[in-house]
PDB file of C-alpha atoms in Angstrom:
ATOM      1  CA  MET A 258       4.142  19.454  -9.204  1.00 77.00           C
ATOM      2  CA  HIS A 259       5.760  19.047  -5.805  1.00 82.00           C
ATOM      3  CA  MET A 260       9.460  18.600  -5.254  1.00 93.00           C
ATOM      4  CA  PHE A 261      10.653  15.451  -3.506  1.00 94.00           C
ATOM      5  CA  LYS A 262      13.951  14.605  -1.880  1.00 96.00           C
ATOM      6  CA  SER A 263      15.360  11.132  -1.419  1.00 96.00           C
ATOM      7  CA  ILE A 264      16.004   9.941   2.112  1.00 95.00           C
ATOM      8  CA  THR A 265      17.579   6.807   3.505  1.00 95.00           C
ATOM      9  CA  PRO A 266      15.568   4.390   5.643  1.00 95.00           C
ATOM     10  CA  ASP A 267      17.541   5.591   8.670  1.00 93.00           C
ATOM     11  CA  GLU A 268      16.307   9.146   8.001  1.00 94.00           C
ATOM     12  CA  LEU A 269      12.686   8.016   8.250  1.00 93.00           C
ATOM     13  CA  THR A 270      12.008   9.150  11.792  1.00 90.00           C
ATOM     14  CA  GLN A 271       8.210   9.014  11.729  1.00 89.00           C
ATOM     15  CA  ASN A 272       6.477   6.375  13.807  1.00 88.00           C
ATOM     16  CA  VAL A 273       5.667   3.494  11.438  1.00 90.00           C
ATOM     17  CA  PHE A 274       2.695   2.445  13.586  1.00 90.00           C
ATOM     18  CA  SER A 275       1.171   5.882  13.020  1.00 91.00           C
ATOM     19  CA  LEU A 276       2.140   6.032   9.346  1.00 89.00           C
ATOM     20  CA  ILE A 277       0.307   2.813   8.537  1.00 90.00           C
ATOM     21  CA  GLY A 278      -2.261   2.315  11.276  1.00 89.00           C
ATOM     22  CA  SER A 279      -3.427   5.893  11.781  1.00 88.00           C
ATOM     23  CA  ASP A 280      -2.362   7.926   8.746  1.00 90.00           C
ATOM     24  CA  TRP A 281      -3.086   5.077   6.307  1.00 91.00           C
ATOM     25  CA  MET A 282      -1.271   4.435   3.063  1.00 95.00           C
ATOM     26  CA  LEU A 283      -2.196   4.024  -0.569  1.00 97.00           C
ATOM     27  CA  ILE A 284      -0.867   0.851  -2.187  1.00 97.00           C
ATOM     28  CA  THR A 285      -0.423   1.773  -5.834  1.00 98.00           C
ATOM     29  CA  ALA A 286       0.570  -0.164  -8.960  1.00 98.00           C
ATOM     30  CA  GLU A 287       0.178  -0.118 -12.712  1.00 97.00           C
ATOM     31  CA  LYS A 288      -0.956  -2.766 -15.179  1.00 97.00           C
ATOM     32  CA  ASP A 289      -1.275  -2.315 -18.944  1.00 96.00           C
ATOM     33  CA  GLY A 290      -0.926   1.450 -18.631  1.00 95.00           C
ATOM     34  CA  VAL A 291      -3.673   1.772 -16.010  1.00 96.00           C
ATOM     35  CA  VAL A 292      -2.902   2.842 -12.426  1.00 97.00           C
ATOM     36  CA  ASN A 293      -4.951   1.624  -9.478  1.00 97.00           C
ATOM     37  CA  THR A 294      -4.689   2.191  -5.757  1.00 97.00           C
ATOM     38  CA  MET A 295      -6.250   1.101  -2.489  1.00 96.00           C
ATOM     39  CA  THR A 296      -6.205   2.455   1.033  1.00 94.00           C
ATOM     40  CA  ALA A 297      -4.538   0.226   3.615  1.00 94.00           C
ATOM     41  CA  SER A 298      -4.119   0.482   7.360  1.00 93.00           C
ATOM     42  CA  TRP A 299      -2.553  -2.940   7.894  1.00 93.00           C
ATOM     43  CA  GLY A 300       1.056  -3.733   7.168  1.00 95.00           C
ATOM     44  CA  GLY A 301       4.501  -3.042   8.450  1.00 96.00           C
ATOM     45  CA  LEU A 302       8.011  -1.789   7.815  1.00 96.00           C
ATOM     46  CA  GLY A 303      11.204  -3.403   9.001  1.00 96.00           C
ATOM     47  CA  ILE A 304      14.192  -5.444   7.918  1.00 96.00           C
ATOM     48  CA  MET A 305      13.910  -8.708   5.993  1.00 97.00           C
ATOM     49  CA  TRP A 306      16.663 -10.630   4.262  1.00 97.00           C
ATOM     50  CA  GLY A 307      19.151  -7.942   5.218  1.00 97.00           C
ATOM     51  CA  MET A 308      17.296  -5.063   3.578  1.00 97.00           C
ATOM     52  CA  PRO A 309      14.624  -2.471   4.395  1.00 97.00           C
ATOM     53  CA  ALA A 310      11.253  -4.057   3.676  1.00 98.00           C
ATOM     54  CA  ALA A 311       7.542  -3.368   3.640  1.00 97.00           C
ATOM     55  CA  PHE A 312       4.925  -5.958   4.494  1.00 97.00           C
ATOM     56  CA  ILE A 313       1.543  -5.432   2.851  1.00 97.00           C
ATOM     57  CA  PHE A 314      -1.637  -7.478   2.943  1.00 97.00           C
ATOM     58  CA  ILE A 315      -4.348  -7.544   0.284  1.00 97.00           C
ATOM     59  CA  ARG A 316      -7.628  -9.467   0.232  1.00 96.00           C
ATOM     60  CA  PRO A 317      -8.355 -11.564  -2.871  1.00 96.00           C
ATOM     61  CA  GLN A 318     -11.387  -9.523  -3.959  1.00 95.00           C
ATOM     62  CA  ARG A 319      -9.520  -6.225  -4.124  1.00 95.00           C
ATOM     63  CA  TYR A 320      -9.046  -4.951  -7.674  1.00 95.00           C
ATOM     64  CA  THR A 321      -5.638  -3.547  -6.747  1.00 96.00           C
ATOM     65  CA  LYS A 322      -4.441  -7.112  -6.105  1.00 97.00           C
ATOM     66  CA  GLU A 323      -4.565  -7.765  -9.852  1.00 96.00           C
ATOM     67  CA  PHE A 324      -2.225  -4.805 -10.366  1.00 97.00           C
ATOM     68  CA  ILE A 325       0.157  -5.886  -7.602  1.00 98.00           C
ATOM     69  CA  ASP A 326       0.260  -9.448  -8.947  1.00 98.00           C
ATOM     70  CA  ALA A 327       0.854  -8.298 -12.542  1.00 97.00           C
ATOM     71  CA  GLY A 328       4.056  -6.365 -11.936  1.00 96.00           C
ATOM     72  CA  ALA A 329       7.248  -6.354  -9.940  1.00 98.00           C
ATOM     73  CA  TYR A 330       6.980  -2.823  -8.505  1.00 98.00           C
ATOM     74  CA  LEU A 331       4.573  -0.759  -6.441  1.00 98.00           C
ATOM     75  CA  SER A 332       4.535   2.338  -4.292  1.00 98.00           C
ATOM     76  CA  LEU A 333       3.298   3.017  -0.802  1.00 98.00           C
ATOM     77  CA  ASN A 334       2.035   6.579  -0.525  1.00 97.00           C
ATOM     78  CA  ILE A 335       1.445   8.472   2.707  1.00 96.00           C
ATOM     79  CA  LEU A 336      -0.668  11.599   2.292  1.00 95.00           C
ATOM     80  CA  GLY A 337      -1.317  14.327   4.826  1.00 88.00           C
ATOM     81  CA  ALA A 338      -4.231  14.526   7.245  1.00 89.00           C
ATOM     82  CA  SER A 339      -6.054  16.891   4.889  1.00 92.00           C
ATOM     83  CA  PHE A 340      -6.558  13.942   2.507  1.00 93.00           C
ATOM     84  CA  ARG A 341      -8.529  11.785   4.975  1.00 93.00           C
ATOM     85  CA  LYS A 342     -11.762  12.119   2.974  1.00 94.00           C
ATOM     86  CA  GLN A 343     -10.014  11.003  -0.231  1.00 94.00           C
ATOM     87  CA  LEU A 344      -8.339   8.090   1.580  1.00 94.00           C
ATOM     88  CA  SER A 345     -11.715   6.912   2.887  1.00 93.00           C
ATOM     89  CA  TYR A 346     -13.210   7.198  -0.591  1.00 95.00           C
ATOM     90  CA  LEU A 347     -10.313   5.343  -2.247  1.00 94.00           C
ATOM     91  CA  GLY A 348     -10.712   2.524   0.255  1.00 92.00           C
ATOM     92  CA  SER A 349     -14.458   2.171  -0.226  1.00 92.00           C
ATOM     93  CA  VAL A 350     -14.933   2.152  -4.013  1.00 90.00           C
ATOM     94  CA  SER A 351     -13.381  -0.019  -6.691  1.00 91.00           C
ATOM     95  CA  GLY A 352     -11.377   1.152  -9.659  1.00 91.00           C
ATOM     96  CA  ARG A 353     -13.290  -1.544 -11.571  1.00 91.00           C
ATOM     97  CA  ASP A 354     -16.419   0.564 -11.272  1.00 92.00           C
ATOM     98  CA  GLU A 355     -15.243   4.140 -11.573  1.00 92.00           C
ATOM     99  CA  PRO A 356     -12.161   6.317 -12.180  1.00 94.00           C
ATOM    100  CA  LYS A 357     -11.580   6.687  -8.450  1.00 95.00           C
ATOM    101  CA  ILE A 358      -8.104   8.245  -8.611  1.00 96.00           C
ATOM    102  CA  GLN A 359      -9.381  10.993 -10.882  1.00 96.00           C
ATOM    103  CA  ARG A 360     -12.490  11.530  -8.737  1.00 94.00           C
ATOM    104  CA  ALA A 361     -10.305  11.754  -5.613  1.00 95.00           C
ATOM    105  CA  GLY A 362      -8.396  14.572  -7.312  1.00 95.00           C
ATOM    106  CA  LEU A 363      -4.993  12.904  -7.070  1.00 97.00           C
ATOM    107  CA  THR A 364      -2.202  13.420  -9.591  1.00 96.00           C
ATOM    108  CA  VAL A 365      -0.420  10.312 -10.858  1.00 97.00           C
ATOM    109  CA  CYS A 366       3.321  10.693 -11.420  1.00 96.00           C
ATOM    110  CA  HIS A 367       5.987   8.101 -12.199  1.00 97.00           C
ATOM    111  CA  ASP A 368       9.476   7.483 -10.906  1.00 96.00           C
ATOM    112  CA  ASN A 369      11.396   4.936 -12.992  1.00 95.00           C
ATOM    113  CA  GLY A 370       8.062   3.647 -14.268  1.00 96.00           C
ATOM    114  CA  ILE A 371       6.520   3.219 -10.789  1.00 98.00           C
ATOM    115  CA  PRO A 372       3.320   5.216 -10.218  1.00 98.00           C
ATOM    116  CA  PHE A 373       2.936   7.427  -7.171  1.00 98.00           C
ATOM    117  CA  PHE A 374       0.899  10.473  -6.175  1.00 97.00           C
ATOM    118  CA  ASP A 375       2.234  14.009  -6.355  1.00 96.00           C
ATOM    119  CA  GLU A 376       0.172  14.864  -3.273  1.00 96.00           C
ATOM    120  CA  SER A 377       2.047  12.318  -1.123  1.00 96.00           C
ATOM    121  CA  ARG A 378       4.166  13.594   1.732  1.00 95.00           C
ATOM    122  CA  LEU A 379       6.121  10.317   1.789  1.00 97.00           C
ATOM    123  CA  VAL A 380       6.535   7.602  -0.857  1.00 98.00           C
ATOM    124  CA  LEU A 381       8.204   4.215  -0.570  1.00 98.00           C
ATOM    125  CA  PHE A 382       9.092   2.652  -3.907  1.00 98.00           C
ATOM    126  CA  CYS A 383       9.032  -1.105  -3.515  1.00 98.00           C
ATOM    127  CA  ARG A 384       9.968  -4.276  -5.374  1.00 98.00           C
ATOM    128  CA  LYS A 385       8.021  -7.449  -4.690  1.00 98.00           C
ATOM    129  CA  LEU A 386      10.174 -10.210  -3.202  1.00 98.00           C
ATOM    130  CA  PHE A 387       7.676 -12.724  -1.829  1.00 98.00           C
ATOM    131  CA  ALA A 388       3.938 -13.402  -1.862  1.00 98.00           C
ATOM    132  CA  GLN A 389       1.941 -15.971   0.063  1.00 97.00           C
ATOM    133  CA  GLU A 390      -1.725 -16.416   0.809  1.00 97.00           C
ATOM    134  CA  LEU A 391      -2.586 -16.619   4.474  1.00 97.00           C
ATOM    135  CA  GLU A 392      -4.061 -20.030   5.233  1.00 97.00           C
ATOM    136  CA  GLU A 393      -6.641 -20.868   7.871  1.00 97.00           C
ATOM    137  CA  GLY A 394      -4.610 -23.777   9.239  1.00 96.00           C
ATOM    138  CA  GLN A 395      -1.620 -21.530   9.953  1.00 97.00           C
ATOM    139  CA  PHE A 396      -3.407 -19.256  12.434  1.00 97.00           C
ATOM    140  CA  VAL A 397      -2.303 -20.022  15.983  1.00 97.00           C
ATOM    141  CA  ASP A 398      -4.903 -17.673  17.480  1.00 97.00           C
ATOM    142  CA  LYS A 399      -8.148 -18.959  15.910  1.00 96.00           C
ATOM    143  CA  GLU A 400     -10.120 -15.961  17.223  1.00 97.00           C
ATOM    144  CA  ILE A 401      -8.450 -13.872  14.506  1.00 97.00           C
ATOM    145  CA  ILE A 402     -10.314 -15.941  11.915  1.00 97.00           C
ATOM    146  CA  SER A 403     -13.754 -15.387  13.418  1.00 96.00           C
ATOM    147  CA  LYS A 404     -13.088 -11.679  14.014  1.00 97.00           C
ATOM    148  CA  TRP A 405     -11.332 -10.675  10.780  1.00 97.00           C
ATOM    149  CA  TYR A 406     -12.154 -13.438   8.286  1.00 97.00           C
ATOM    150  CA  PRO A 407     -15.802 -14.499   8.714  1.00 96.00           C
ATOM    151  CA  ASN A 408     -15.963 -14.969   4.916  1.00 96.00           C
ATOM    152  CA  LYS A 409     -12.622 -16.849   4.769  1.00 96.00           C
ATOM    153  CA  ASP A 410     -11.244 -14.191   2.389  1.00 97.00           C
ATOM    154  CA  PHE A 411      -7.702 -14.425   3.702  1.00 97.00           C
ATOM    155  CA  HIS A 412      -5.184 -11.791   2.673  1.00 97.00           C
ATOM    156  CA  THR A 413      -2.166 -12.409   0.516  1.00 98.00           C
ATOM    157  CA  MET A 414       0.966 -11.211   2.304  1.00 98.00           C
ATOM    158  CA  TYR A 415       3.624  -9.502   0.212  1.00 98.00           C
ATOM    159  CA  VAL A 416       7.165  -8.839   1.359  1.00 98.00           C
ATOM    160  CA  CYS A 417       8.609  -5.974  -0.658  1.00 98.00           C
ATOM    161  CA  GLY A 418      12.116  -4.582  -0.707  1.00 98.00           C
ATOM    162  CA  ILE A 419      12.171  -0.812  -0.286  1.00 98.00           C
ATOM    163  CA  ASP A 420      14.334   0.479  -3.128  1.00 98.00           C
ATOM    164  CA  LYS A 421      13.810   4.206  -2.589  1.00 98.00           C
ATOM    165  CA  ILE A 422      12.091   6.595  -0.187  1.00 98.00           C
ATOM    166  CA  VAL A 423      11.182  10.182  -1.008  1.00 97.00           C
ATOM    167  CA  MET A 424       9.690  12.968   1.094  1.00 95.00           C
ATOM    168  CA  GLN A 425       7.925  16.027  -0.171  1.00 93.00           C
ATOM    169  CA  GLU A 426      10.065  19.105   0.297  1.00 88.00           C
ATOM    170  CA  LYS A 427       8.408  21.920   2.187  1.00 75.00           C
TER     171      LYS A 427
END
């Protein structure tokens, strides 16, 4: 098992555009003793309501959405570049159909009951604060709908308070 050290949001010096958009993250939650995860490359980090926050987006058909909706807590896991194949796999198959975490070779750990992966180089432990489905009528730029939502399967946006951040110690 790897050792992790807590850091403050101000100590997170990595480019958040790269962390989410290029490195990708695993959105992970637990429901009824079962852990599920999904790969995500959309989202953001910033300040909301006076606190560090994460903004995640999940389509309605994603199995992980059931896990996020069922509980108050989740983790955002950033793995290293050597895990790109596993991240692609975890984003392309459903935990409904197979034990994808096990098949990806990841190790589930818990911190205060919140699941995360031992292989992560960075983990953000989050608490859900707000959830809202994106609605077609709210898009100002209608081209986004035709490009990203041809099936009208609009994401749910979650605003999550970041309660704790840990980095893997080298």
